[in-house]
mmCIF file of C-alpha atoms in Angstrom:
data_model
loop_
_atom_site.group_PDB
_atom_site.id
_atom_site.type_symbol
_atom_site.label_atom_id
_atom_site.label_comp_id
_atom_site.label_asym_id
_atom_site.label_seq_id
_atom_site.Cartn_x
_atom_site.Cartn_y
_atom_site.Cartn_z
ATOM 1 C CA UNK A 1 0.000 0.000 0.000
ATOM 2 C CA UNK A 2 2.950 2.631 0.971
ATOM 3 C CA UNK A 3 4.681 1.773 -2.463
ATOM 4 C CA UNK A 4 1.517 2.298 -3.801
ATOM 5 C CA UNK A 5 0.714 5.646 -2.667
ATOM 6 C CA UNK A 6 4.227 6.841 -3.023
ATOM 7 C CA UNK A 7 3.341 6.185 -6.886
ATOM 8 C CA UNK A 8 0.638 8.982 -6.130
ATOM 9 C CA UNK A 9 -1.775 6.018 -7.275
ATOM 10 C CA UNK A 10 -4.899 4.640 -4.779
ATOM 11 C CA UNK A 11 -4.320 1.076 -3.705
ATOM 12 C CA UNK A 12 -7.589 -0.995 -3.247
ATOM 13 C CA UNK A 13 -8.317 -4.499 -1.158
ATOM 14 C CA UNK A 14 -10.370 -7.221 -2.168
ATOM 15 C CA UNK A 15 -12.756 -9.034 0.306
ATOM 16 C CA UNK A 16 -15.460 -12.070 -0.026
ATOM 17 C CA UNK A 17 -13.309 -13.110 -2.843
ATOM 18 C CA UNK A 18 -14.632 -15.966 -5.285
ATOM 19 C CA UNK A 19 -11.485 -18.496 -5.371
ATOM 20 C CA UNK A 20 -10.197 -18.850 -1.982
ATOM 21 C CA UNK A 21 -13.665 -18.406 -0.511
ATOM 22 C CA UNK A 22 -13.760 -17.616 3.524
ATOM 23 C CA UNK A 23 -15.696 -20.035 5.546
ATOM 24 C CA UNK A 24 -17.026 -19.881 9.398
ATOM 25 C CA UNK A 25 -17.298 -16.698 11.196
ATOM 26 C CA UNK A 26 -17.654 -13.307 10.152
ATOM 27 C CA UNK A 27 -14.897 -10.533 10.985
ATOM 28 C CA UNK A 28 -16.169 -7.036 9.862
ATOM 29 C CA UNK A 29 -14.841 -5.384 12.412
ATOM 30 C CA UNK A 30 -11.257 -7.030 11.954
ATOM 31 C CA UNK A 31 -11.745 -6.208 8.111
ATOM 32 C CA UNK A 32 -12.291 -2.776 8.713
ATOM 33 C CA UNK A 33 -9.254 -2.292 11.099
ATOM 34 C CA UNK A 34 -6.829 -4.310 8.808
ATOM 35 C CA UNK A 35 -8.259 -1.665 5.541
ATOM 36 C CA UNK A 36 -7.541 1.306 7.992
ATOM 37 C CA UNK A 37 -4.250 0.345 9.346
ATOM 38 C CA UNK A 38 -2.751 -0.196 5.867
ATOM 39 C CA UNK A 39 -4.517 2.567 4.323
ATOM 40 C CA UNK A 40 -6.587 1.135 1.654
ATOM 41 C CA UNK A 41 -8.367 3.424 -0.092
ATOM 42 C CA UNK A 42 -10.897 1.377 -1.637
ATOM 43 C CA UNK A 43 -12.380 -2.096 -1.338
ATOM 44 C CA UNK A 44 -14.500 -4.372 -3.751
ATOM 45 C CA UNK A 45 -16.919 -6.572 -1.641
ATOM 46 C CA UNK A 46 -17.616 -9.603 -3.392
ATOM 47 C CA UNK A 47 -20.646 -12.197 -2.786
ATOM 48 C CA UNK A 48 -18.886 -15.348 -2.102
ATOM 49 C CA UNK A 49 -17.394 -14.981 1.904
ATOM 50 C CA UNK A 50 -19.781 -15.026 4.783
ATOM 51 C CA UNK A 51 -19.851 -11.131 5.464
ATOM 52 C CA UNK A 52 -22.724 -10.034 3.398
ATOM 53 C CA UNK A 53 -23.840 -6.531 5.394
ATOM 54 C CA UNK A 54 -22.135 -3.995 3.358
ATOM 55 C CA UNK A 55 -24.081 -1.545 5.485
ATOM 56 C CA UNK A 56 -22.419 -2.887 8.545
ATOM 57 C CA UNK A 57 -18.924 -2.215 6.554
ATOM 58 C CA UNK A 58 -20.285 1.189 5.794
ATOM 59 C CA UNK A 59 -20.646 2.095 9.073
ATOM 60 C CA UNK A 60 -17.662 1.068 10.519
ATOM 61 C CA UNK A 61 -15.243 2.039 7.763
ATOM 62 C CA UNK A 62 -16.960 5.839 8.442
ATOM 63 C CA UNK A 63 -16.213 5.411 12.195
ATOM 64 C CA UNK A 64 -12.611 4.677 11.687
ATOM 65 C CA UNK A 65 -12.416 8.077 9.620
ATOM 66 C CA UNK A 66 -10.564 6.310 6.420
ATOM 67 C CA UNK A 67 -12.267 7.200 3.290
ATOM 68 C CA UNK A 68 -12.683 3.920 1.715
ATOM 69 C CA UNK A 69 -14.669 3.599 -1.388
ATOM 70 C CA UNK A 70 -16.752 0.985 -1.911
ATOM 71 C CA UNK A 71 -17.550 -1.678 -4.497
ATOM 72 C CA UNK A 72 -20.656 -3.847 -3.635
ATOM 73 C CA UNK A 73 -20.315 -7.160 -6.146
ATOM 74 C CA UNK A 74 -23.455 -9.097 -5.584
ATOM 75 C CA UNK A 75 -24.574 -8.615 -1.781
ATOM 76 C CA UNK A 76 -27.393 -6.591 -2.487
ATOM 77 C CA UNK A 77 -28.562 -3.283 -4.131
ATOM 78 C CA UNK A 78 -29.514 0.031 -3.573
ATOM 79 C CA UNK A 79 -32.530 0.034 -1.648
ATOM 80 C CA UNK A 80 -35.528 0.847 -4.836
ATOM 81 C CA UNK A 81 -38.102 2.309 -2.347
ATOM 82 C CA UNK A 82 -35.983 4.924 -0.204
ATOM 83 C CA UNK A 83 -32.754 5.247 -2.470
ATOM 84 C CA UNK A 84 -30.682 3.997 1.001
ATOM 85 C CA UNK A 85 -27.123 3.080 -0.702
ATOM 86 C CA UNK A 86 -24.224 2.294 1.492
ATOM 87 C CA UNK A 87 -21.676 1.870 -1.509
ATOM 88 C CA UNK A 88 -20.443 4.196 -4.036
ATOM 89 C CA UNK A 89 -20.734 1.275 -7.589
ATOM 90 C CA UNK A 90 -22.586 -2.193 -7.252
ATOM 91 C CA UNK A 91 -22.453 -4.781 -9.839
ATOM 92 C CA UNK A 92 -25.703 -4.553 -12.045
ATOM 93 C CA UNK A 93 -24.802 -7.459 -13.784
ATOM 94 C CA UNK A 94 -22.475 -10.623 -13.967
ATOM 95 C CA UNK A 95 -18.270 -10.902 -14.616
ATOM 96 C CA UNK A 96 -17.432 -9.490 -17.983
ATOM 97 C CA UNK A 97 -14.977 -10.412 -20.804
ATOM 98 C CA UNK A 98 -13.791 -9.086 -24.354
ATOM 99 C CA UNK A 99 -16.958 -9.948 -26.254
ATOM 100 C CA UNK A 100 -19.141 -7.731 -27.481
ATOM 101 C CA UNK A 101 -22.119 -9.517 -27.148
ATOM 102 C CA UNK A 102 -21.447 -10.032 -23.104
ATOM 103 C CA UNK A 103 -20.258 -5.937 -23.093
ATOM 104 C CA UNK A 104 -24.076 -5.655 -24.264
ATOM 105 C CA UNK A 105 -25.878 -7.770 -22.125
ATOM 106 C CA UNK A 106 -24.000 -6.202 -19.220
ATOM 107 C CA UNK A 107 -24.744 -3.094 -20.404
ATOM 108 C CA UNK A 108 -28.586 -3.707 -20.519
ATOM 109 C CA UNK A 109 -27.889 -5.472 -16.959
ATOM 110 C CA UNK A 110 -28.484 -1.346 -15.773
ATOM 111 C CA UNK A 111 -31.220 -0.841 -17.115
ATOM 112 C CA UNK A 112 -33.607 -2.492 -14.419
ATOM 113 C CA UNK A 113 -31.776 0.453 -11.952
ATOM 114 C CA UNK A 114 -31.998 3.720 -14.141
ATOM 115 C CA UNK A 115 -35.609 2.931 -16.001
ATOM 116 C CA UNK A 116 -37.525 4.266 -12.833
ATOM 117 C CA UNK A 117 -39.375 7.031 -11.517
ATOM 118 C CA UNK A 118 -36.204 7.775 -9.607
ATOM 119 C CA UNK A 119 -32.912 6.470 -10.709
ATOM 120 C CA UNK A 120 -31.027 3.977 -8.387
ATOM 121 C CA UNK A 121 -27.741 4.894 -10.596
ATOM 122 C CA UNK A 122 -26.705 8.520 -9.434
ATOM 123 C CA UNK A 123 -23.906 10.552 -8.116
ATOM 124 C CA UNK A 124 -21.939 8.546 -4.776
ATOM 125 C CA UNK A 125 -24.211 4.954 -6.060
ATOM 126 C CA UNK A 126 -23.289 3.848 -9.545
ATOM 127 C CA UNK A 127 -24.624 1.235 -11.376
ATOM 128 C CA UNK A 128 -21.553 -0.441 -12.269
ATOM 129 C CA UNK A 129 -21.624 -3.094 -15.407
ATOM 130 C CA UNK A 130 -18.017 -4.286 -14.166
ATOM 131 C CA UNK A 131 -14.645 -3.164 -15.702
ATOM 132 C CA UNK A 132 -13.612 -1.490 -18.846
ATOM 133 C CA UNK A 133 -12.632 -4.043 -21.141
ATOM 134 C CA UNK A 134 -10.956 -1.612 -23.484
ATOM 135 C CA UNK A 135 -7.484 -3.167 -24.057
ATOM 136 C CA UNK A 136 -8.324 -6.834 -24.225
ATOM 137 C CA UNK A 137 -10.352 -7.472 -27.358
ATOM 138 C CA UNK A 138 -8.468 -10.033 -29.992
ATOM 139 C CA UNK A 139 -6.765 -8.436 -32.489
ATOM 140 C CA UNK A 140 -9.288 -8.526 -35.378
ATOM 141 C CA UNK A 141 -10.928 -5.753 -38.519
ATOM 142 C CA UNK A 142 -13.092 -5.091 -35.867
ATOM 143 C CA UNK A 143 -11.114 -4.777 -33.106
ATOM 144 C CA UNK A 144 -10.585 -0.792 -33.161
ATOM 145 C CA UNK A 145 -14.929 -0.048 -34.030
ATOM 146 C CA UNK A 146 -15.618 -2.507 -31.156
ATOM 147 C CA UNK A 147 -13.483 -1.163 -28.509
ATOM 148 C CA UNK A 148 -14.635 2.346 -29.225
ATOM 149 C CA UNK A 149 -18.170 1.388 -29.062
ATOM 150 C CA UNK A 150 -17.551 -0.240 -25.491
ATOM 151 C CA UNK A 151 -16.154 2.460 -23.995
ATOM 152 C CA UNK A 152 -18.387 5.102 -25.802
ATOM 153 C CA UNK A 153 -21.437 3.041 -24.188
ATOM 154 C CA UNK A 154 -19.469 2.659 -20.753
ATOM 155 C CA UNK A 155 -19.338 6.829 -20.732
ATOM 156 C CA UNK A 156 -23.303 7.181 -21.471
ATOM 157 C CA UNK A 157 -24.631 4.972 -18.721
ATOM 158 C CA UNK A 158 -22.026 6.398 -16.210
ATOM 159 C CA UNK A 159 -20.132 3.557 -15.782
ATOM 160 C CA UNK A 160 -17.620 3.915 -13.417
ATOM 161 C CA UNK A 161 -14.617 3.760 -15.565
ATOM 162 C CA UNK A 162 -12.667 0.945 -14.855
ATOM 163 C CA UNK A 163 -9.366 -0.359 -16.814
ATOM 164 C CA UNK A 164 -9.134 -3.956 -16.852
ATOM 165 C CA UNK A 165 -6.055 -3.985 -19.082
ATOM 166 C CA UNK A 166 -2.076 -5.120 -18.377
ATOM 167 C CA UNK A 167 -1.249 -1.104 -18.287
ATOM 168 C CA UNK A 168 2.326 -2.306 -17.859
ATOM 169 C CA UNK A 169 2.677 -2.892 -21.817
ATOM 170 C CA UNK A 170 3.569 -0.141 -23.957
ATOM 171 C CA UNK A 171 2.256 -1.706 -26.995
ATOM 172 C CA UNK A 172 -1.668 -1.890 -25.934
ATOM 173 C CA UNK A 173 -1.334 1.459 -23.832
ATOM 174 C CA UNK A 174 -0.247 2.867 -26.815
ATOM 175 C CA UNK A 175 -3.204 1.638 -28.991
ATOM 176 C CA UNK A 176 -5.855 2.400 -26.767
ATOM 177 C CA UNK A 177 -4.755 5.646 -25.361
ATOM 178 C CA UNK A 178 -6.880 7.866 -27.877
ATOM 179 C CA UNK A 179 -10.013 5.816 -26.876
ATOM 180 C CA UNK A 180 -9.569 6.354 -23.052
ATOM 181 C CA UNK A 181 -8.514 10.127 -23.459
ATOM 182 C CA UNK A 182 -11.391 11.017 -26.208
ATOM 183 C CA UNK A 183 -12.573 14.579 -24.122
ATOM 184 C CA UNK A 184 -15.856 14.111 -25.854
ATOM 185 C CA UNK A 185 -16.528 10.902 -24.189
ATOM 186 C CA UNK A 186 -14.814 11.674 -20.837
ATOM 187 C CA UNK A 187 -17.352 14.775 -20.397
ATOM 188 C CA UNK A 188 -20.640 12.511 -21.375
ATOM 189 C CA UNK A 189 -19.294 10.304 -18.718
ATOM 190 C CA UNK A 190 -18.830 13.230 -16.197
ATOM 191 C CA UNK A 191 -21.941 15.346 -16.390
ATOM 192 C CA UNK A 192 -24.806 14.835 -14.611
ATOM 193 C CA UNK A 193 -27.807 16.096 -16.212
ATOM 194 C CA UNK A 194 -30.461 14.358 -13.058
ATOM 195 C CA UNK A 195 -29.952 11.319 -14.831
ATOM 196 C CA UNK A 196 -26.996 8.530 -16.091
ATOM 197 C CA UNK A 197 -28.059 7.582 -19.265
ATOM 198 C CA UNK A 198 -30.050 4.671 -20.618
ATOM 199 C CA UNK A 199 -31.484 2.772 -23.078
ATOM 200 C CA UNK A 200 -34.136 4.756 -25.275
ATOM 201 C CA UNK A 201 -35.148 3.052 -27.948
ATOM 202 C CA UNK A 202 -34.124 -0.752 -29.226
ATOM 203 C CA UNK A 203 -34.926 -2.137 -32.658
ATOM 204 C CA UNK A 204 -35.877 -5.566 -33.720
ATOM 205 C CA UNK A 205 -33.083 -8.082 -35.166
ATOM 206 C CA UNK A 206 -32.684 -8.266 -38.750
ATOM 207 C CA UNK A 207 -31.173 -10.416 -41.467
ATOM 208 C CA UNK A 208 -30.408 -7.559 -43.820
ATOM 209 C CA UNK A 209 -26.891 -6.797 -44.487
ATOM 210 C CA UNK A 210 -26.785 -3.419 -44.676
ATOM 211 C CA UNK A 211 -28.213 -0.548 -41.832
ATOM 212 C CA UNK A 212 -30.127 2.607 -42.744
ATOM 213 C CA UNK A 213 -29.503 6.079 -40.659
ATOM 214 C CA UNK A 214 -31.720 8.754 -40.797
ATOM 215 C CA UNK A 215 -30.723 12.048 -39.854
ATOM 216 C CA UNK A 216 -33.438 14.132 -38.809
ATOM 217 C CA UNK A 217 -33.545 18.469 -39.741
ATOM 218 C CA UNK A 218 -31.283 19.860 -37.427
ATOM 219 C CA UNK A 219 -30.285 23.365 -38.534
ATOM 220 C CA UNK A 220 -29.021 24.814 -35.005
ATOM 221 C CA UNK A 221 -31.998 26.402 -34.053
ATOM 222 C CA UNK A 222 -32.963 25.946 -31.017
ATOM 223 C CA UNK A 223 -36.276 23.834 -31.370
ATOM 224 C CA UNK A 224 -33.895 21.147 -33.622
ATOM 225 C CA UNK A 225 -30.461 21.312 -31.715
ATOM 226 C CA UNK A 226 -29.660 18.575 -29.510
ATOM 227 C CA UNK A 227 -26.737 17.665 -27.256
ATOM 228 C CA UNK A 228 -23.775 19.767 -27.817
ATOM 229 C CA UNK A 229 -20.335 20.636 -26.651
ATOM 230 C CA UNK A 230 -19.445 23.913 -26.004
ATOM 231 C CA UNK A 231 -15.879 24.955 -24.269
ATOM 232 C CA UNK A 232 -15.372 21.272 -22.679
ATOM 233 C CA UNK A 233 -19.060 21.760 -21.088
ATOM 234 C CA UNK A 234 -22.232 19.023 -23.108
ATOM 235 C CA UNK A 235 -24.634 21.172 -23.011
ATOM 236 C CA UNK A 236 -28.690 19.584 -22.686
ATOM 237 C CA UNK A 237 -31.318 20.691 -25.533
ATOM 238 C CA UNK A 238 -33.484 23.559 -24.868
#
């Protein structure tokens, strides 16, 4: 953790894990000490240990006076009648990997928390369809449109962005950087406009080919214009 932050980087813990699963008692309170002693700054809370109250972790990680942030993976959700969330992301959906049919599914896995009267997905409670797979797609034609697309989507439901590549090699850093710097998508993913973004409309499957587009009039005036960037700021329709 100190070489960590001496890097100026955040170092993060990992609890409940899924391969060398805890079994018999519970030990939040030990937990908590053993994350504030070392100075973790953040801790993903999986389902598979015995210590499922991440409100109880809540609470005591704020009475120790660390700022930990937490990840809630699969222990239970933001509450969808009073909006009670004692995490900052929870997993909407399952573990992801470089496909682009899974990066879908797991990106319609939010829906079910944003498509409400009141969003469950909002400022200090994410929806969180798991880590950025940006990075770790097989080299194919597609590779570059695919990748793009993931992380474009990632930015309009307000993922938390999360790399998930080896950022020790040069070569993929290299190759993805543009994608994970784009200022465009960085500022959809950063501004909150009351809600995180969704699906709006979906269209049936078809054999065809080819895909139509239609551009609707849009001359700039204001009854036409839709999102827009002005000066690093989107700026909402009027």
């Amino acid at each position: 953790v100190e070489f960590g932050h001496s890097l100026g980087l955040k170092v993060g813990t990992y609890l409940n894990n899924c391969i060398c699963t805890e079994k018999g008692k519970q030990h939040y309170e030990q937990d908590v000490a053993w994350m504030a002693t070392l100075g973790f700054d953040e801790v993903k809370i999986d389902g598979c240990g015995m210590s499922h109250n991440v409100s109880r972790y809540a609470t005591l990680l704020n009475a120790s006076g660390r700022p930990v942030r937490i990840e809630n993976c699969h222990n239970a959700w933001p509450d969808f009648w009073t909006g009670e969330c004692p995490m900052h992301m929870y997993r909407s959906g399952g573990d992801i990997t470089p496909n682009i049919g899974e990066i879908l599914n797991e990106a319609y896995g939010t829906v079910d928390f944003v498509d409400l009267k009141q969003t469950r997905s909002f400022p200090g409670c994410w929806a969180y369809p798991d880590m950025s797979e940006v990075g770790n797609f097989q080299e194919s034609p597609s590779q570059l449109d695919q990748e793009r697309m993931h992380w474009g989507l990632w930015c309009i439901v307000s993922s938390p962005l999360i790399l998930g590549f080896d950022m020790r090699s040069d070569t993929k850093m290299e190759r993805v950087w543009p994608i994970i710097t784009n200022t465009e998508a960085l500022t959809v993913s950063e501004t909150w406009a009351g809600h995180p973004g969704t699906l709006i409309r979906s269209y049936p499957a078809s054999n065809s080919l080819t895909m139509q587009v239609i551009q609707g009039a849009c001359d700039g005036n204001p009854t036409t214009r839709g999102w827009r960037f002005d000066s690093g700021r989107l700026i909402a329709p009027n």
